[in-house]
Coordinates of C-alpha atoms and ligand atoms in Angstrom, one line a residue:
M1 CA 84.6 -3.0 -37.9
K2 CA 83.4 -1.6 -34.4
I3 CA 83.7 -3.0 -31.0
L4 CA 81.9 -1.6 -28.0
V5 CA 83.5 -2.4 -24.5
L6 CA 81.4 -2.1 -21.5
N7 CA 83.1 -2.1 -18.0
A8 CA 80.1 -2.0 -15.3
G9 CA 81.2 -1.2 -11.9
S10 CA 79.2 -1.1 -8.7
S11 CA 77.6 2.3 -9.2
S12 CA 78.9 3.4 -12.8
L13 CA 79.2 2.4 -16.4
K14 CA 82.3 2.9 -18.2
F15 CA 82.2 2.2 -22.2
E16 CA 84.6 2.7 -25.1
L17 CA 84.1 2.2 -28.6
F18 CA 86.8 1.1 -31.0
E19 CA 87.4 0.7 -34.5
K20 CA 89.6 -1.6 -36.3
K21 CA 91.9 0.1 -38.8
G22 CA 94.5 -1.9 -40.6
R23 CA 95.5 -4.7 -38.0
S24 CA 94.9 -2.7 -34.9
L25 CA 92.1 -1.4 -32.9
H26 CA 91.8 2.5 -32.2
S27 CA 89.8 4.1 -29.7
I28 CA 86.9 6.3 -31.0
T29 CA 85.5 7.5 -27.8
E30 CA 85.3 6.8 -24.2
E31 CA 82.9 7.9 -21.5
A32 CA 81.7 7.0 -17.9
F33 CA 78.1 7.4 -16.7
D34 CA 77.6 7.4 -13.0
N35 CA 74.3 9.3 -12.7
H36 CA 76.1 12.5 -11.5
G37 CA 77.6 10.6 -8.5
K38 CA 74.2 8.7 -7.8
P39 CA 74.5 4.8 -8.3
I40 CA 73.1 3.4 -11.5
K41 CA 70.3 1.3 -10.5
N42 CA 69.1 0.3 -14.0
F43 CA 71.8 -1.0 -16.3
K44 CA 69.3 -1.5 -19.1
K45 CA 68.6 2.2 -19.0
A46 CA 72.4 3.1 -18.7
V47 CA 73.2 0.9 -21.7
A48 CA 70.6 2.4 -23.7
H49 CA 72.0 5.8 -22.5
A50 CA 75.3 4.8 -23.9
M51 CA 74.1 3.9 -27.2
R52 CA 72.2 7.0 -27.5
F53 CA 75.2 9.0 -26.7
L54 CA 77.2 7.2 -29.5
T55 CA 74.5 7.8 -32.1
H56 CA 73.7 11.4 -30.9
N57 CA 77.3 12.4 -31.2
K58 CA 77.6 10.6 -34.6
F59 CA 80.1 8.1 -33.7
I60 CA 77.7 5.5 -35.2
K61 CA 74.7 6.0 -37.3
H62 CA 72.8 3.0 -35.7
H63 CA 73.7 0.3 -33.1
T64 CA 73.7 -2.3 -36.0
E65 CA 77.2 -0.9 -36.9
I66 CA 78.7 -2.4 -33.9
D67 CA 80.1 -6.0 -34.6
G68 CA 80.8 -7.2 -30.9
I69 CA 80.2 -6.0 -27.3
G70 CA 82.9 -7.1 -24.9
H71 CA 82.1 -7.1 -21.2
R72 CA 84.5 -7.0 -18.3
I73 CA 83.6 -9.7 -15.9
V74 CA 85.2 -9.6 -12.6
H75 CA 84.7 -13.1 -11.4
G76 CA 84.6 -16.0 -14.1
G77 CA 85.1 -18.9 -11.7
H78 CA 86.8 -21.7 -13.7
H79 CA 86.8 -20.0 -17.1
T80 CA 90.1 -20.0 -18.3
E81 CA 89.6 -17.7 -21.4
S82 CA 87.2 -15.2 -22.7
E83 CA 84.0 -16.7 -24.2
I84 CA 80.9 -15.7 -26.3
V85 CA 78.2 -15.1 -23.6
T86 CA 75.9 -18.3 -23.3
M87 CA 73.7 -19.5 -20.5
N88 CA 76.6 -21.2 -19.2
V89 CA 78.6 -18.0 -18.8
I90 CA 75.6 -16.3 -17.2
A91 CA 75.2 -19.1 -14.8
T92 CA 78.9 -18.7 -13.7
I93 CA 78.6 -14.9 -13.4
K94 CA 75.7 -15.7 -11.1
K95 CA 77.2 -18.4 -9.1
F96 CA 80.2 -16.0 -8.2
I97 CA 78.1 -13.1 -6.9
P98 CA 79.2 -13.7 -3.3
N99 CA 82.8 -13.7 -4.3
A100 CA 82.5 -10.3 -6.3
P101 CA 79.3 -8.8 -4.8
L102 CA 80.0 -5.3 -6.1
H103 CA 81.0 -6.2 -9.5
N104 CA 79.3 -9.5 -10.7
P105 CA 75.7 -8.2 -10.3
A106 CA 76.5 -5.1 -12.4
N107 CA 78.4 -7.2 -15.0
L108 CA 75.4 -9.5 -15.4
A109 CA 72.8 -6.7 -15.5
C110 CA 74.9 -5.2 -18.4
I111 CA 74.9 -8.6 -20.3
L112 CA 71.2 -9.2 -19.9
A113 CA 70.6 -5.5 -21.1
C114 CA 72.6 -5.8 -24.2
K115 CA 70.9 -9.2 -24.9
K116 CA 67.7 -7.7 -24.8
L117 CA 68.3 -4.4 -26.5
F118 CA 70.8 -5.6 -29.3
P119 CA 69.9 -9.5 -29.5
R120 CA 71.8 -9.6 -33.0
I121 CA 75.2 -8.2 -31.7
T122 CA 77.7 -10.7 -30.6
Q123 CA 78.6 -10.6 -26.8
V124 CA 81.7 -11.6 -25.4
A125 CA 82.7 -12.0 -21.7
V126 CA 86.3 -11.2 -20.7
F127 CA 87.1 -12.5 -17.3
D128 CA 89.3 -10.7 -14.9
T129 CA 90.2 -14.4 -13.2
A130 CA 91.0 -16.0 -16.5
F131 CA 94.6 -15.1 -16.8
H132 CA 95.2 -16.6 -13.4
H133 CA 94.1 -20.1 -14.4
T134 CA 97.8 -21.3 -14.9
I135 CA 98.5 -20.9 -11.2
P136 CA 99.4 -24.3 -9.7
E137 CA 97.6 -26.1 -7.0
K138 CA 100.3 -25.4 -4.3
A139 CA 99.7 -21.6 -4.8
Y140 CA 95.9 -21.6 -5.1
L141 CA 95.0 -24.0 -2.1
Y142 CA 94.3 -22.5 1.2
G143 CA 95.3 -24.1 4.4
L144 CA 91.5 -25.1 5.1
P145 CA 89.7 -28.4 5.0
Y146 CA 90.1 -29.6 1.3
S147 CA 86.4 -30.3 1.4
F148 CA 85.8 -26.6 1.2
Y149 CA 87.7 -26.6 -2.1
K150 CA 85.6 -29.5 -3.4
R151 CA 82.4 -28.1 -2.0
F152 CA 82.6 -24.4 -2.5
G153 CA 85.4 -24.0 -5.0
M154 CA 87.3 -22.2 -2.1
R155 CA 90.6 -21.4 -3.6
K156 CA 92.6 -18.5 -4.8
Y157 CA 91.1 -17.1 -8.1
G158 CA 93.0 -13.6 -8.5
F159 CA 91.6 -10.6 -10.2
H160 CA 92.8 -7.7 -12.5
G161 CA 94.1 -10.4 -14.9
T162 CA 93.2 -8.6 -17.9
S163 CA 95.5 -5.7 -16.6
H164 CA 98.3 -7.9 -15.7
S165 CA 98.3 -9.9 -19.0
Y166 CA 98.1 -6.6 -21.0
V167 CA 100.9 -4.7 -19.3
F168 CA 103.0 -8.0 -19.3
E169 CA 102.5 -8.3 -23.0
Q170 CA 103.8 -4.6 -23.4
A171 CA 106.7 -5.4 -21.4
R172 CA 107.5 -8.3 -23.6
K173 CA 107.2 -6.4 -26.7
K174 CA 109.4 -3.8 -25.3
L175 CA 112.2 -5.8 -23.9
G176 CA 111.8 -9.1 -25.5
A177 CA 110.8 -12.5 -23.9
R178 CA 114.3 -13.3 -22.4
A179 CA 114.2 -10.2 -20.2
V180 CA 110.8 -10.7 -18.7
R181 CA 111.1 -14.2 -18.0
R182 CA 110.6 -13.8 -14.3
T183 CA 108.2 -10.8 -13.9
V184 CA 106.1 -9.3 -11.1
T185 CA 103.3 -7.1 -12.3
C186 CA 102.0 -4.6 -9.7
H187 CA 98.6 -3.2 -10.5
L188 CA 98.2 -0.4 -7.9
G189 CA 94.9 1.4 -8.3
N190 CA 91.9 1.6 -6.0
G191 CA 92.3 -2.0 -5.7
C192 CA 95.7 -3.5 -5.9
S193 CA 97.4 -6.8 -6.8
L194 CA 100.5 -8.4 -7.7
T195 CA 101.1 -11.3 -10.1
A196 CA 104.1 -13.4 -10.5
I197 CA 104.6 -14.4 -14.2
L198 CA 106.9 -17.1 -15.3
N199 CA 107.6 -17.6 -19.0
G200 CA 104.5 -15.8 -19.7
K201 CA 102.2 -17.6 -17.4
A202 CA 100.9 -16.5 -14.0
I203 CA 102.1 -18.6 -11.2
D204 CA 100.8 -16.8 -8.4
T205 CA 98.8 -13.6 -7.4
S206 CA 98.0 -11.8 -4.4
M207 CA 94.2 -11.4 -4.5
G208 CA 92.4 -14.6 -3.6
F209 CA 89.0 -16.2 -3.3
T210 CA 87.6 -12.7 -3.4
P211 CA 89.4 -9.2 -4.0
L212 CA 90.1 -8.7 -0.3
E213 CA 93.3 -10.7 0.0
G214 CA 96.8 -9.6 -0.9
V215 CA 98.6 -6.2 -0.6
P216 CA 96.6 -3.4 0.9
M217 CA 94.4 -1.2 -1.3
G218 CA 92.7 2.1 -1.1
T219 CA 90.0 0.9 1.2
R220 CA 90.7 -2.8 1.7
P221 CA 93.2 -4.1 4.3
G222 CA 94.8 -7.0 2.2
D223 CA 96.3 -9.9 4.3
F224 CA 95.6 -9.6 8.2
D225 CA 94.9 -12.0 11.0
P226 CA 91.4 -13.4 10.3
A227 CA 90.9 -14.1 14.0
I228 CA 90.5 -10.2 14.3
I229 CA 86.9 -10.7 12.6
F230 CA 86.0 -12.9 15.7
Y231 CA 87.6 -10.6 18.0
L232 CA 85.4 -7.7 16.6
H233 CA 82.4 -9.7 16.7
E234 CA 82.8 -10.4 20.3
K235 CA 83.4 -6.8 21.1
G236 CA 79.9 -6.2 19.4
Y237 CA 80.5 -5.4 15.9
S238 CA 78.0 -7.2 13.6
F239 CA 79.3 -9.2 10.6
A240 CA 77.6 -6.5 8.4
K241 CA 79.6 -4.0 9.9
I242 CA 82.9 -5.7 9.9
K243 CA 82.2 -6.5 6.3
D244 CA 81.7 -2.8 5.6
I245 CA 85.0 -2.1 7.4
L246 CA 86.9 -4.5 5.4
I247 CA 85.6 -3.3 2.1
H248 CA 85.1 0.5 2.5
K249 CA 87.2 1.7 5.6
S250 CA 90.3 -0.1 5.6
G251 CA 93.6 0.1 3.5
L252 CA 95.1 3.4 2.8
R253 CA 92.0 5.1 4.2
G254 CA 91.9 3.2 7.4
V255 CA 95.5 3.4 8.3
S256 CA 96.1 7.2 7.2
E257 CA 92.7 8.5 8.7
L258 CA 93.0 10.9 5.7
S259 CA 91.9 9.6 2.6
S260 CA 92.0 6.5 0.4
D261 CA 93.6 8.5 -2.5
M262 CA 97.3 8.3 -2.9
R263 CA 97.3 12.1 -3.9
D264 CA 95.9 13.3 -0.7
I265 CA 98.3 11.2 1.2
W266 CA 101.4 12.5 -0.7
A267 CA 100.3 16.1 -0.2
A268 CA 100.2 15.4 3.5
Y269 CA 103.4 13.3 3.5
K270 CA 105.3 16.3 2.0
K271 CA 104.0 18.4 5.0
H272 CA 105.6 15.6 7.3
D273 CA 102.1 14.6 8.4
N274 CA 102.8 11.6 10.6
R275 CA 99.5 9.8 9.5
A276 CA 100.9 10.1 5.9
V277 CA 104.2 9.0 6.5
R278 CA 103.3 6.0 8.6
T279 CA 100.8 4.9 5.9
L280 CA 103.3 5.4 3.0
K281 CA 105.8 3.3 4.8
W282 CA 103.5 0.6 5.5
F283 CA 102.2 0.4 2.2
A284 CA 105.5 0.2 0.4
Y285 CA 106.9 -2.3 3.1
R286 CA 103.8 -4.6 2.4
I287 CA 104.4 -4.4 -1.6
A288 CA 108.0 -5.0 -1.4
K289 CA 107.6 -8.1 1.0
Y290 CA 105.2 -9.6 -1.6
I291 CA 107.7 -9.0 -4.6
G292 CA 110.3 -10.6 -2.4
A293 CA 108.1 -13.6 -1.9
Y294 CA 107.3 -13.7 -5.6
A295 CA 111.0 -13.6 -6.4
V296 CA 111.4 -16.7 -4.6
A297 CA 108.3 -18.3 -6.4
L298 CA 110.0 -17.3 -9.8
G299 CA 113.4 -18.5 -8.7
G300 CA 114.8 -15.1 -9.3
L301 CA 113.7 -11.5 -10.8
D302 CA 114.1 -10.1 -14.2
C303 CA 111.3 -7.6 -14.3
I304 CA 108.9 -5.6 -12.3
V305 CA 106.1 -3.8 -14.0
F306 CA 104.0 -0.9 -12.2
T307 CA 100.7 0.0 -13.4
A308 CA 97.2 1.7 -12.5
G309 CA 96.7 4.9 -11.0
I310 CA 99.0 4.5 -8.2
G311 CA 101.6 2.2 -9.9
E312 CA 101.8 4.7 -13.0
N313 CA 101.9 8.1 -11.1
A314 CA 103.1 7.7 -7.6
F315 CA 107.0 7.7 -8.2
Y316 CA 107.9 8.2 -4.5
L317 CA 106.2 5.0 -3.7
R318 CA 107.9 3.0 -6.4
K319 CA 111.2 4.4 -5.0
M320 CA 110.2 3.4 -1.6
V321 CA 109.4 -0.2 -2.9
L322 CA 112.4 -0.5 -4.9
D323 CA 114.8 0.6 -2.1
Y324 CA 113.8 -2.7 -0.6
L325 CA 114.6 -4.5 -3.5
K326 CA 118.2 -3.7 -3.9
I327 CA 119.2 -7.3 -3.4
F328 CA 118.0 -8.0 -7.0
P329 CA 120.5 -5.7 -8.9
R330 CA 120.1 -6.6 -12.5
K331 CA 116.2 -6.4 -13.0
H332 CA 114.3 -4.3 -15.4
V333 CA 111.7 -1.8 -13.8
L334 CA 108.9 -0.5 -16.2
V335 CA 106.1 1.8 -15.7
I336 CA 103.2 0.8 -18.3
H337 CA 99.9 2.5 -18.5
T338 CA 97.3 -0.1 -18.4
D339 CA 94.4 -0.3 -21.0
E340 CA 91.9 -3.0 -19.9
E341 CA 89.3 -1.8 -22.3
L342 CA 91.8 -2.4 -25.3
K343 CA 92.6 -5.7 -24.2
I344 CA 88.9 -6.5 -23.8
A345 CA 88.1 -5.2 -27.4
E346 CA 91.2 -7.4 -28.8
E347 CA 89.7 -10.3 -27.0
T348 CA 86.3 -9.6 -28.4
L349 CA 87.5 -9.3 -31.9
K350 CA 88.8 -12.9 -31.9
F351 CA 85.2 -13.9 -31.9
I352 CA 84.1 -11.7 -34.7
R353 CA 86.6 -12.6 -37.5
Ligands
ADP1 P1 90.6 1.7 -10.5 O1 91.3 0.6 -9.6 O2 89.3 2.1 -10.1 O3 90.7 1.5 -11.9 P2 92.8 3.4 -11.1 O4 93.7 2.8 -11.4 O5 92.4 4.9 -11.8 O6 91.7 2.9 -10.1 O7 93.6 4.3 -9.7 C1 92.9 5.1 -8.9 C2 93.9 5.5 -7.6 O8 95.1 6.0 -8.1 C3 93.3 6.8 -6.9 O9 92.5 6.3 -5.9 C4 94.5 7.4 -6.4 O10 94.9 6.9 -5.1 C5 95.6 6.9 -7.5 N1 96.0 8.0 -8.3 C6 95.6 8.6 -9.4 N2 96.1 9.6 -9.9 C7 97.2 9.7 -9.1 C8 98.5 10.5 -9.1 N3 98.7 11.6 -10.1 N4 99.4 10.2 -8.1 C9 99.3 9.3 -7.1 N5 98.2 8.6 -7.2 C10 97.4 8.7 -8.2

């Protein structure tokens, strides 16, 4: 049995082919297309290209060998678990394009391309938001007029759910359910988010209505005073310009004036570069503060899991964060490599059996 996972970004297409051997799924090959740095404009061509890559390199003889295609969908609105792609699923992905303007259009284009190119293969949508559906009202409501929640679905949704649930499962397998009863998972990559997990269920998460809220990220600010937007507008910045700053020019990049990449910041930090020193201190403090808040939400803290590019590699950042958390002496700290594609393949397989 073979499962293809497609993960479409704003300008790239990552794909990974899995085969079921015995009871588990094994990766056969993974590849990323980004048109040599140029944005992918035509996902139908990109998907066809991916399939040609698989046949040309003899990973499969023909696309009919593939039993299911799993799509990573960034914003799944009210959907609480993975689903076979239907018109209803497509409508949701469209509806939430304003909340995930970089990803949902690409995810949708990929699904439509597959339906056209491979109409007989089962397509499954795996939502980044689904794991967070257990977050209670007190955590997902904003302090805005309640009518906005009713009219626009304006609430916290959360993202990176596939990664948070995957690394949490790995932690539970490793330590047992008791040791991970009150866990905070920290996905620190280009995008960063933290999730508070109580007895295996998400009860709060740092990203919100869109992936802009929460802890700082590579180029996004995380939490800040929203009145700054009006202030900048009054100073002559257009809303388009402000949006660009908040999505592409803030976070590690904005504060350091060096780079959005933690490796560059660390290299400068080691040379006592002031810009890198202030950035690391600021980043670690903000993450630690969120973990502290989640310890309150969880009623204590048994386990912290770090994952993704920064979480897995930046030991110095982990140390700076953990230095703030010495008031929780008996916790486990794990570093777990996230594998969203594997999790998507597992979810897809559920619909094929
Ligand atoms: P994405 O969120 O796009 O999936 P990743 O999880 O791959 O991203 O994380 C990418 C980020 O991880 C990079 O921008 C960089 O800041 C950081 N990173 C990658 N490798 C390292 C490393 N060896 N040390 C520190 N940071 C790293």
